[in-house]
Amino acid sequence: MSRQELTIGLFGFGCVGTGLYEVLAKTPTLKTTLKTVCIKHPHKSRKAPDHLFTTDPGAILNDPDINVVVELIDDADSAYAIVKTALLSGKAVVTANKKMLAEHLEELLAIQATTGVPLLYEAACCASIPIIRNLEEYYDNDLLESIQGIVNGSTNYILTRALEDNLTMNAALAQAQALGYAESNPILDTGGFDAKYKLVILLAHAFGLVVRPEEVFHCGIDQIGQLEWDYARAHNLKIKLVAHAYKTPGGSISAFVLPTFVAPDNKLYGVDDVFNGVVTQTCFADTQFFMGKGAGAYPTASAVLSDISALTYHYRYEHKKYNSAERLTPAEDIQLKVFLRHDLAHSTQFKRHFESIEACFTNRDAGYLIGTITLAALQVLMAHPGASLSPIALEVVHPAAVAWTQPTAEAAVLVS
Ligand SMILES: NC(=O)c1ccc[n+]([C@@H]2O[C@H](COP(=O)([O-])OP(=O)(O)OC[C@H]3O[C@@H](n4cnc5c(N)ncnc54)[C@H](OP(=O)(O)O)[C@@H]3O)[C@@H](O)[C@H]2O)c1
């Protein structure tokens, strides 16, 4: 099949848009023409000729010469309107906007199915790691059992600097912002929302499971305090924000985003700073590990470039798992071993939610307990008004594998 000539209309000329402009200029073998760039503020100075720029979306969306829209703006609502209009008018779309995708995935898949127009978004998940196309193509037949991923570069940067440089979380966030790693609105990163949006996208390509973001339980890193860092240091662990998805023995999928203690024998232990990493577990290939830069102008632009290149040979996601007759349903029956830090006023109140408790510790300011809890019970607990709680996952315990153990003072000894 001959390669298709592409005429591109680009929305957004910020960090990633500017990166893409430079990357395209250095890739002359890719036969594409960047015709128009739509931005928001006309008076900003740009590192590209003035004649390319417009503030009128119609200059791209109504231009019959433009057959590809690349959407790289930081406003999910406007991005949704742009992407939907482009697809419905027959223009292929490449986007990096995970929030927009996660919030409208089902509708966008339906539009893609009825129009046959491709929508690609490798950059929306782990930036430079080619995880979506691998889940879509390579893991087409080998049955995936689980995915664990550090999918947010800025929180990983913050957690790495907090541990290695002993920085406060706020100081580490300020560094991440100064380096351009954090989203315009940092709560999207630190609150765990960005990781959740990416998990929603991964679920669709890994398991064919399309869920709404609000159906996926998540905790961010903004509540992590000193006790958690003390525990991590005492046990030679790192704290990572991990997106988890597991196929349960019943065949359903359990998915959540939680700060997680990671031991040195876990592949994710070495994924530091702005890097992302994804570990897959399959029936036949066993464990595989992907690692790469999860943010930044060029790493993200490289994934956008790869999607543009894929369009030249008519590539589109087939969503075979989503379209197959067997549907998977979200599950909350998984059990987790967690470390839960709490304030002193609530030190006994949370125990009844746990299946078993291994260790308890309190000092003058706060306390924690370590125990096994169902994901559903953890969700209830985290909705508890007024309690200052910080859960960190230690281990996933599959159903029926939990035995009652008495609380011990082991953790108190190790932290002191
Ligand atoms: N930065 C990363 O490392 C990274 C990694 C993966 C994915 N992403 C995703 O990539 C997308 C772009 O991120 P970014 O970091 O490049 O954002 P950014 O630096 O904040 O740039 C945003 C750009 O969007 C433009 N814009 C905003 N609203 C617009 C509208 N309604 N119409 C036209 N243009 C509009 C802005 O215009 P003005 O220049 O006129 O203000 C600006 O050029 C986001 O979805 C982000 O989540 C980013």
Coordinates of C-alpha atoms and ligand atoms in Angstrom, one line a residue:
M1 CA 0.0 0.0 0.0
S2 CA 1.4 3.4 -0.9
R3 CA 2.2 5.9 1.8
Q4 CA -0.3 8.7 2.2
E5 CA 0.8 12.3 1.9
L6 CA -0.3 14.3 5.0
T7 CA -1.2 17.9 5.4
I8 CA -1.3 18.8 9.0
G9 CA -3.3 21.3 11.0
L10 CA -1.8 21.7 14.5
F11 CA -3.7 22.9 17.6
G12 CA -1.3 24.2 20.3
F13 CA 2.2 25.5 20.2
G14 CA 3.3 25.1 23.8
C15 CA 5.8 22.6 25.2
V16 CA 4.8 19.6 23.0
G17 CA 3.6 21.6 19.9
T18 CA 6.9 23.5 19.7
G19 CA 8.7 20.2 20.2
L20 CA 6.8 18.6 17.4
Y21 CA 7.5 21.5 15.1
E22 CA 11.2 21.1 15.7
V23 CA 11.1 17.3 15.4
L24 CA 9.1 17.5 12.1
A25 CA 11.8 19.9 10.7
K26 CA 14.4 17.3 11.5
T27 CA 12.5 14.4 9.9
P28 CA 12.4 15.4 6.2
T29 CA 11.9 11.8 5.1
L30 CA 8.4 11.9 6.5
K31 CA 6.5 13.5 3.7
T32 CA 4.2 15.8 5.6
T33 CA 3.3 19.5 5.4
L34 CA 2.5 21.5 8.4
K35 CA 0.0 24.0 7.0
T36 CA -1.6 25.9 9.9
V37 CA -1.1 26.2 13.7
C38 CA -4.0 27.3 15.8
I39 CA -3.1 28.9 19.2
K40 CA -4.9 30.9 21.8
H41 CA -2.9 34.0 22.4
P42 CA -2.0 35.8 19.1
H43 CA 0.7 38.1 20.6
K44 CA 3.0 35.5 22.1
S45 CA 6.4 35.3 20.3
R46 CA 6.8 31.9 18.5
K47 CA 9.8 30.0 17.1
A48 CA 8.1 29.6 13.7
P49 CA 7.0 31.9 10.8
D50 CA 4.0 34.2 11.6
H51 CA 2.1 33.1 8.5
L52 CA 1.5 29.6 10.1
F53 CA -0.5 30.9 13.0
T54 CA -4.2 31.6 13.5
T55 CA -6.6 31.8 16.5
D56 CA -9.5 30.6 14.3
P57 CA -10.1 26.8 14.7
G58 CA -12.1 26.9 11.5
A59 CA -8.9 27.7 9.6
I60 CA -7.9 24.1 10.2
L61 CA -11.2 22.3 10.7
N62 CA -12.8 23.8 7.5
D63 CA -9.7 23.5 5.3
P64 CA -10.3 20.7 2.8
D65 CA -6.5 20.4 2.2
I66 CA -5.8 19.4 5.8
N67 CA -6.3 15.7 6.2
V68 CA -4.7 15.3 9.7
V69 CA -5.4 17.3 12.9
V70 CA -2.8 17.1 15.6
E71 CA -4.3 18.3 18.9
L72 CA -1.8 19.4 21.5
I73 CA -3.6 22.0 23.7
D74 CA -4.0 22.0 27.5
D75 CA -7.7 22.5 27.6
A76 CA -9.6 19.2 27.6
D77 CA -13.0 20.6 26.8
S78 CA -11.9 22.6 23.8
A79 CA -9.8 19.6 22.8
Y80 CA -12.9 17.4 22.8
A81 CA -14.8 19.8 20.5
I82 CA -11.8 20.0 18.2
V83 CA -11.2 16.2 18.0
K84 CA -14.9 15.3 17.6
T85 CA -15.4 17.9 14.8
A86 CA -12.2 16.8 13.0
L87 CA -13.2 13.1 13.1
L88 CA -16.8 13.8 12.0
S89 CA -15.4 15.8 9.0
G90 CA -13.1 12.9 8.0
K91 CA -9.8 14.3 9.2
A92 CA -7.5 11.8 11.0
V93 CA -6.6 12.9 14.5
V94 CA -3.5 12.6 16.6
T95 CA -3.8 13.8 20.2
A96 CA -1.8 13.7 23.5
N97 CA -4.7 14.8 25.7
K98 CA -5.3 11.9 28.1
K99 CA -8.0 13.8 30.2
M100 CA -10.1 14.4 27.1
L101 CA -9.6 10.8 25.9
A102 CA -10.4 9.2 29.3
E103 CA -13.5 11.4 29.7
H104 CA -14.9 10.7 26.2
L105 CA -13.4 7.3 25.2
E106 CA -16.6 5.4 24.6
E107 CA -18.0 8.1 22.4
L108 CA -14.8 8.6 20.5
L109 CA -14.5 4.9 19.9
A110 CA -18.0 4.9 18.5
I111 CA -17.3 7.8 16.2
Q112 CA -14.2 6.0 15.0
A113 CA -16.1 2.8 14.3
T114 CA -18.9 4.6 12.3
T115 CA -16.6 6.9 10.4
G116 CA -13.6 4.7 10.0
V117 CA -11.4 7.8 10.6
P118 CA -8.3 7.0 12.7
L119 CA -7.7 8.5 16.1
L120 CA -4.2 7.8 17.5
Y121 CA -2.8 8.8 20.9
E122 CA 0.4 7.1 21.8
A123 CA 1.7 10.3 23.4
A124 CA -1.2 10.4 25.8
C125 CA 0.1 7.5 27.8
C126 CA 3.7 7.4 29.1
A127 CA 4.9 9.9 26.4
S128 CA 7.9 8.2 24.7
I129 CA 7.0 4.6 25.6
P130 CA 5.2 2.9 22.8
I131 CA 2.9 1.1 25.1
I132 CA -0.5 1.6 23.4
R133 CA 0.5 0.2 20.1
N134 CA 2.2 -2.8 21.9
L135 CA -0.9 -3.5 23.9
E136 CA -2.9 -3.2 20.8
E137 CA -0.8 -5.3 18.4
Y138 CA 1.8 -7.4 20.3
Y139 CA -0.4 -8.5 23.1
D140 CA -3.2 -9.2 20.7
N141 CA -3.3 -12.9 21.5
D142 CA -1.0 -13.5 24.5
L143 CA -3.4 -13.1 27.4
L144 CA -2.5 -10.2 29.7
E145 CA -2.8 -10.9 33.4
S146 CA -1.6 -7.6 34.8
I147 CA -0.1 -4.2 34.2
Q148 CA 1.7 -2.0 36.7
G149 CA 3.0 1.3 35.6
I150 CA 4.6 4.5 36.7
V151 CA 2.7 6.6 34.2
N152 CA 3.1 10.1 35.4
G153 CA 6.6 11.7 35.0
S154 CA 6.1 14.8 37.2
T155 CA 4.9 12.8 40.3
N156 CA 7.8 10.4 39.8
Y157 CA 10.2 13.3 39.6
I158 CA 8.7 14.8 42.8
L159 CA 8.9 11.4 44.7
T160 CA 12.5 10.8 43.5
R161 CA 13.7 14.2 44.6
A162 CA 11.8 14.0 47.9
L163 CA 13.6 10.7 48.7
E164 CA 17.0 11.3 47.3
D165 CA 17.5 15.0 48.2
N166 CA 15.3 15.0 51.3
L167 CA 13.1 17.8 49.8
T168 CA 9.7 18.6 51.0
M169 CA 7.0 17.6 48.6
N170 CA 6.2 21.3 47.9
A171 CA 9.9 22.1 47.1
A172 CA 10.1 19.0 44.8
L173 CA 6.9 20.2 43.1
A174 CA 8.3 23.6 42.6
Q175 CA 11.4 22.0 40.9
A176 CA 9.2 19.9 38.6
Q177 CA 7.3 23.0 37.6
A178 CA 10.4 25.0 36.9
L179 CA 11.6 22.2 34.6
G180 CA 8.3 22.1 32.8
Y181 CA 7.4 18.6 34.0
A182 CA 4.2 19.4 35.8
E183 CA 0.8 20.1 34.1
S184 CA -0.4 23.7 34.0
N185 CA -2.7 22.7 36.9
P186 CA -0.4 20.6 39.2
I187 CA -3.3 19.0 41.1
L188 CA -3.9 16.9 38.0
D189 CA -0.5 15.3 38.6
T190 CA -0.2 15.3 42.4
G191 CA -3.8 14.3 43.0
G192 CA -3.3 11.2 40.8
F193 CA -5.9 12.3 38.2
D194 CA -3.4 12.2 35.3
A195 CA -2.3 8.7 36.2
K196 CA -5.9 7.6 36.4
Y197 CA -6.7 9.1 32.9
K198 CA -3.8 7.1 31.6
L199 CA -4.9 3.9 33.3
V200 CA -8.4 4.3 31.7
I201 CA -6.7 4.4 28.3
L202 CA -4.4 1.5 29.1
L203 CA -7.4 -0.6 30.3
A204 CA -9.1 -0.1 26.9
H205 CA -6.1 -1.4 25.0
A206 CA -4.9 -4.0 27.4
F207 CA -8.2 -5.6 28.3
G208 CA -10.8 -4.0 26.0
L209 CA -12.4 -2.5 29.1
V210 CA -13.8 1.0 28.7
V211 CA -14.6 2.6 32.0
R212 CA -15.4 6.2 33.1
P213 CA -12.6 7.8 35.1
E214 CA -14.8 8.2 38.1
E215 CA -15.2 4.4 38.2
V216 CA -11.5 4.0 38.9
F217 CA -10.3 4.4 42.5
H218 CA -7.3 6.7 42.8
C219 CA -5.1 8.4 45.4
G220 CA -2.4 10.9 44.6
I221 CA 0.8 11.8 46.3
D222 CA -0.2 15.1 47.9
Q223 CA -1.0 13.5 51.3
I224 CA 2.3 11.6 51.7
G225 CA 4.0 12.6 55.0
Q226 CA 7.1 12.0 57.1
L227 CA 6.0 8.7 58.6
E228 CA 5.8 7.2 55.1
W229 CA 9.2 8.4 54.1
D230 CA 10.7 7.2 57.4
Y231 CA 9.1 3.7 56.7
A232 CA 10.5 3.7 53.2
R233 CA 14.0 4.6 54.3
A234 CA 14.0 2.1 57.1
H235 CA 13.0 -0.7 54.7
N236 CA 15.0 0.3 51.7
L237 CA 11.8 1.0 49.7
K238 CA 10.9 3.7 47.3
I239 CA 7.4 5.3 47.1
K240 CA 6.1 5.4 43.5
L241 CA 2.7 6.4 42.2
V242 CA 1.6 3.2 40.4
A243 CA -1.3 2.5 38.1
H244 CA -2.4 -1.1 38.7
A245 CA -4.7 -3.4 36.7
Y246 CA -5.1 -7.1 37.5
K247 CA -7.2 -9.8 35.9
T248 CA -8.9 -11.5 38.9
P249 CA -9.4 -15.3 38.9
G250 CA -13.1 -14.8 37.9
G251 CA -11.9 -13.0 34.7
S252 CA -12.9 -9.5 35.7
I253 CA -10.4 -6.6 36.0
S254 CA -9.5 -4.7 39.1
A255 CA -7.9 -1.3 38.5
F256 CA -6.7 1.5 40.7
V257 CA -4.0 4.2 41.2
L258 CA -2.2 4.2 44.5
P259 CA 1.1 5.4 46.0
T260 CA 3.0 2.1 46.3
F261 CA 6.1 1.0 48.2
V262 CA 8.4 -0.5 45.7
A263 CA 11.2 -2.9 46.7
P264 CA 14.6 -3.2 44.9
D265 CA 13.6 -6.5 43.2
N266 CA 10.7 -4.7 41.4
K267 CA 11.5 -3.4 37.9
L268 CA 9.8 -0.1 38.8
Y269 CA 12.3 0.5 41.6
G270 CA 14.9 1.8 39.0
V271 CA 12.4 4.1 37.3
D272 CA 13.3 7.5 38.7
D273 CA 12.9 11.2 37.9
V274 CA 10.8 12.0 34.9
F275 CA 11.0 8.4 33.5
N276 CA 7.9 6.2 33.2
G277 CA 7.9 2.4 33.4
V278 CA 5.3 -0.3 32.7
V279 CA 5.5 -3.9 33.7
T280 CA 3.2 -6.4 32.0
Q281 CA 2.5 -9.9 33.0
T282 CA 1.1 -12.3 30.4
C283 CA 0.3 -16.0 30.3
F284 CA 3.1 -17.0 27.8
A285 CA 5.7 -14.2 27.6
D286 CA 5.8 -13.9 31.4
T287 CA 7.0 -10.5 32.7
Q288 CA 8.1 -7.7 30.3
F289 CA 9.2 -4.2 31.2
F290 CA 9.0 -0.9 29.2
M291 CA 10.8 2.2 30.3
G292 CA 11.2 5.7 28.8
K293 CA 10.8 9.4 29.4
G294 CA 7.2 10.2 30.4
A295 CA 7.2 13.9 29.8
G296 CA 9.1 16.7 28.1
A297 CA 8.9 18.4 24.7
Y298 CA 10.9 15.9 22.6
P299 CA 10.0 12.6 24.2
T300 CA 6.3 13.5 23.9
A301 CA 6.8 14.9 20.4
S302 CA 8.5 11.6 19.4
A303 CA 5.3 9.7 20.2
V304 CA 3.2 12.2 18.2
L305 CA 5.6 11.9 15.3
S306 CA 5.3 8.1 15.4
D307 CA 1.5 8.4 15.2
I308 CA 1.8 10.8 12.3
S309 CA 4.2 8.4 10.6
A310 CA 1.7 5.5 11.2
L311 CA -1.0 7.5 9.5
T312 CA 1.1 7.7 6.4
Y313 CA 0.7 3.9 6.0
H314 CA -3.0 4.0 7.0
Y315 CA -2.6 2.6 10.5
R316 CA -5.5 2.7 12.9
Y317 CA -6.3 1.0 16.2
E318 CA -8.6 -1.9 15.6
H319 CA -9.7 -2.1 19.2
K320 CA -10.1 -5.9 18.7
K321 CA -10.3 -6.6 22.5
Y322 CA -13.0 -4.0 22.9
N323 CA -14.9 -5.2 19.9
S324 CA -14.6 -8.9 20.8
A325 CA -17.8 -10.6 22.2
E326 CA -16.3 -11.3 25.6
R327 CA -16.6 -8.2 27.9
L328 CA -14.7 -7.7 31.1
T329 CA -16.2 -5.9 34.0
P330 CA -14.5 -3.8 36.7
A331 CA -13.9 -5.6 39.9
E332 CA -13.4 -4.4 43.5
D333 CA -12.9 -7.8 45.2
I334 CA -9.1 -7.7 45.1
Q335 CA -7.4 -7.4 48.5
L336 CA -4.4 -5.2 49.1
K337 CA -1.8 -5.1 51.9
V338 CA -1.5 -1.4 52.7
F339 CA 0.3 1.0 55.0
L340 CA -2.3 3.5 56.2
R341 CA -1.1 6.6 58.0
H342 CA -3.8 8.3 60.1
D343 CA -4.1 11.1 62.7
L344 CA -4.0 10.3 66.4
A345 CA -7.7 11.1 66.9
H346 CA -8.7 8.3 64.6
S347 CA -6.1 5.7 65.5
T348 CA -8.6 2.8 66.3
Q349 CA -11.5 3.8 64.1
F350 CA -10.1 2.3 60.9
K351 CA -9.2 -1.2 62.1
R352 CA -12.7 -2.7 61.5
H353 CA -12.3 -2.0 57.8
F354 CA -9.3 -4.3 57.5
E355 CA -9.4 -8.1 56.9
S356 CA -6.3 -8.5 59.0
I357 CA -3.7 -6.2 60.7
E358 CA 0.0 -7.0 60.8
A359 CA 1.4 -3.9 62.6
C360 CA 0.4 -0.7 64.3
F361 CA 2.5 2.3 65.2
T362 CA 1.9 5.7 66.8
N363 CA 4.1 8.5 67.9
R364 CA 3.2 11.9 69.3
D365 CA 1.9 13.3 66.0
A366 CA 0.4 10.4 64.0
G367 CA 0.2 6.7 63.6
Y368 CA 0.0 4.0 60.9
L369 CA -1.2 0.5 60.6
I370 CA -0.3 -2.2 58.1
G371 CA -2.9 -4.7 57.1
T372 CA -5.0 -6.3 54.4
I373 CA -8.1 -4.6 53.1
T374 CA -10.3 -5.0 50.1
L375 CA -10.2 -2.3 47.5
A376 CA -13.8 -1.6 48.1
A377 CA -13.3 -1.1 51.8
L378 CA -10.3 1.2 51.2
Q379 CA -12.5 3.3 48.9
V380 CA -15.1 3.6 51.7
L381 CA -12.3 4.5 54.2
M382 CA -10.8 7.2 52.0
A383 CA -14.2 8.8 51.6
H384 CA -14.2 9.2 55.5
P385 CA -14.8 12.9 56.2
G386 CA -12.3 14.8 58.4
A387 CA -9.7 12.0 58.8
S388 CA -6.2 12.7 57.5
L389 CA -5.3 9.4 55.8
S390 CA -2.5 8.4 53.6
P391 CA -2.6 4.8 52.1
I392 CA 0.5 3.3 50.4
A393 CA 0.1 -0.1 48.8
L394 CA 2.6 -2.8 49.9
E395 CA 1.4 -5.8 48.0
V396 CA -1.6 -7.2 46.1
V397 CA -3.1 -10.1 47.8
H398 CA -5.5 -12.1 45.6
P399 CA -8.9 -13.2 46.9
A400 CA -8.9 -16.1 49.4
A401 CA -5.2 -15.8 50.1
V402 CA -5.6 -13.8 53.3
A403 CA -5.0 -15.3 56.8
W404 CA -5.6 -13.4 60.0
T405 CA -2.4 -12.3 61.7
Q406 CA -2.1 -10.5 65.1
P407 CA -0.8 -7.0 65.2
T408 CA 2.9 -6.8 65.9
A409 CA 5.3 -4.1 67.1
E410 CA 7.8 -5.0 64.3
A411 CA 7.2 -1.8 62.4
A412 CA 7.6 0.5 65.4
V413 CA 11.0 -1.0 66.1
L414 CA 12.1 -0.6 62.5
V415 CA 11.0 3.0 62.2
S416 CA 12.4 4.3 65.5
Ligands
LIG1 N1 4.2 18.5 28.5 C1 4.4 17.2 28.5 O1 5.5 16.7 28.8 C2 3.3 16.3 28.0 C3 3.5 14.9 28.0 C4 2.4 14.1 27.6 C5 1.2 14.7 27.1 N2 1.1 16.0 27.2 C6 -0.2 16.6 26.8 O2 0.0 17.4 25.6 C7 -0.9 18.4 25.5 C8 -0.2 19.8 25.4 O3 0.6 19.9 26.6 P1 1.7 21.1 26.6 O4 2.6 20.7 27.8 O5 2.4 21.3 25.3 O6 0.8 22.3 27.0 P2 1.3 23.9 27.1 O7 2.7 24.0 27.0 O8 0.5 24.5 28.2 O9 0.7 24.5 25.7 C9 -0.7 24.5 25.4 C10 -0.9 25.1 24.1 O10 -2.3 25.1 23.8 C11 -2.7 26.3 23.3 N3 -4.2 26.4 23.5 C12 -4.8 26.3 24.7 N4 -6.2 26.4 24.5 C13 -6.3 26.5 23.1 C14 -7.4 26.6 22.3 N5 -8.7 26.6 22.8 N6 -7.2 26.7 20.9 C15 -6.0 26.7 20.4 N7 -4.9 26.6 21.2 C16 -5.0 26.5 22.5 C17 -1.9 27.3 24.0 O11 -1.9 28.5 23.2 P3 -1.0 29.8 23.5 O12 0.4 29.4 23.2 O13 -1.5 30.8 22.7 O14 -1.2 30.1 25.0 C18 -0.5 26.6 24.0 O15 0.2 26.8 22.8 C19 -1.8 18.3 26.8 O16 -2.9 17.6 26.6 C20 -0.9 17.5 27.8 O17 -1.6 16.8 28.7 C21 2.1 16.9 27.6

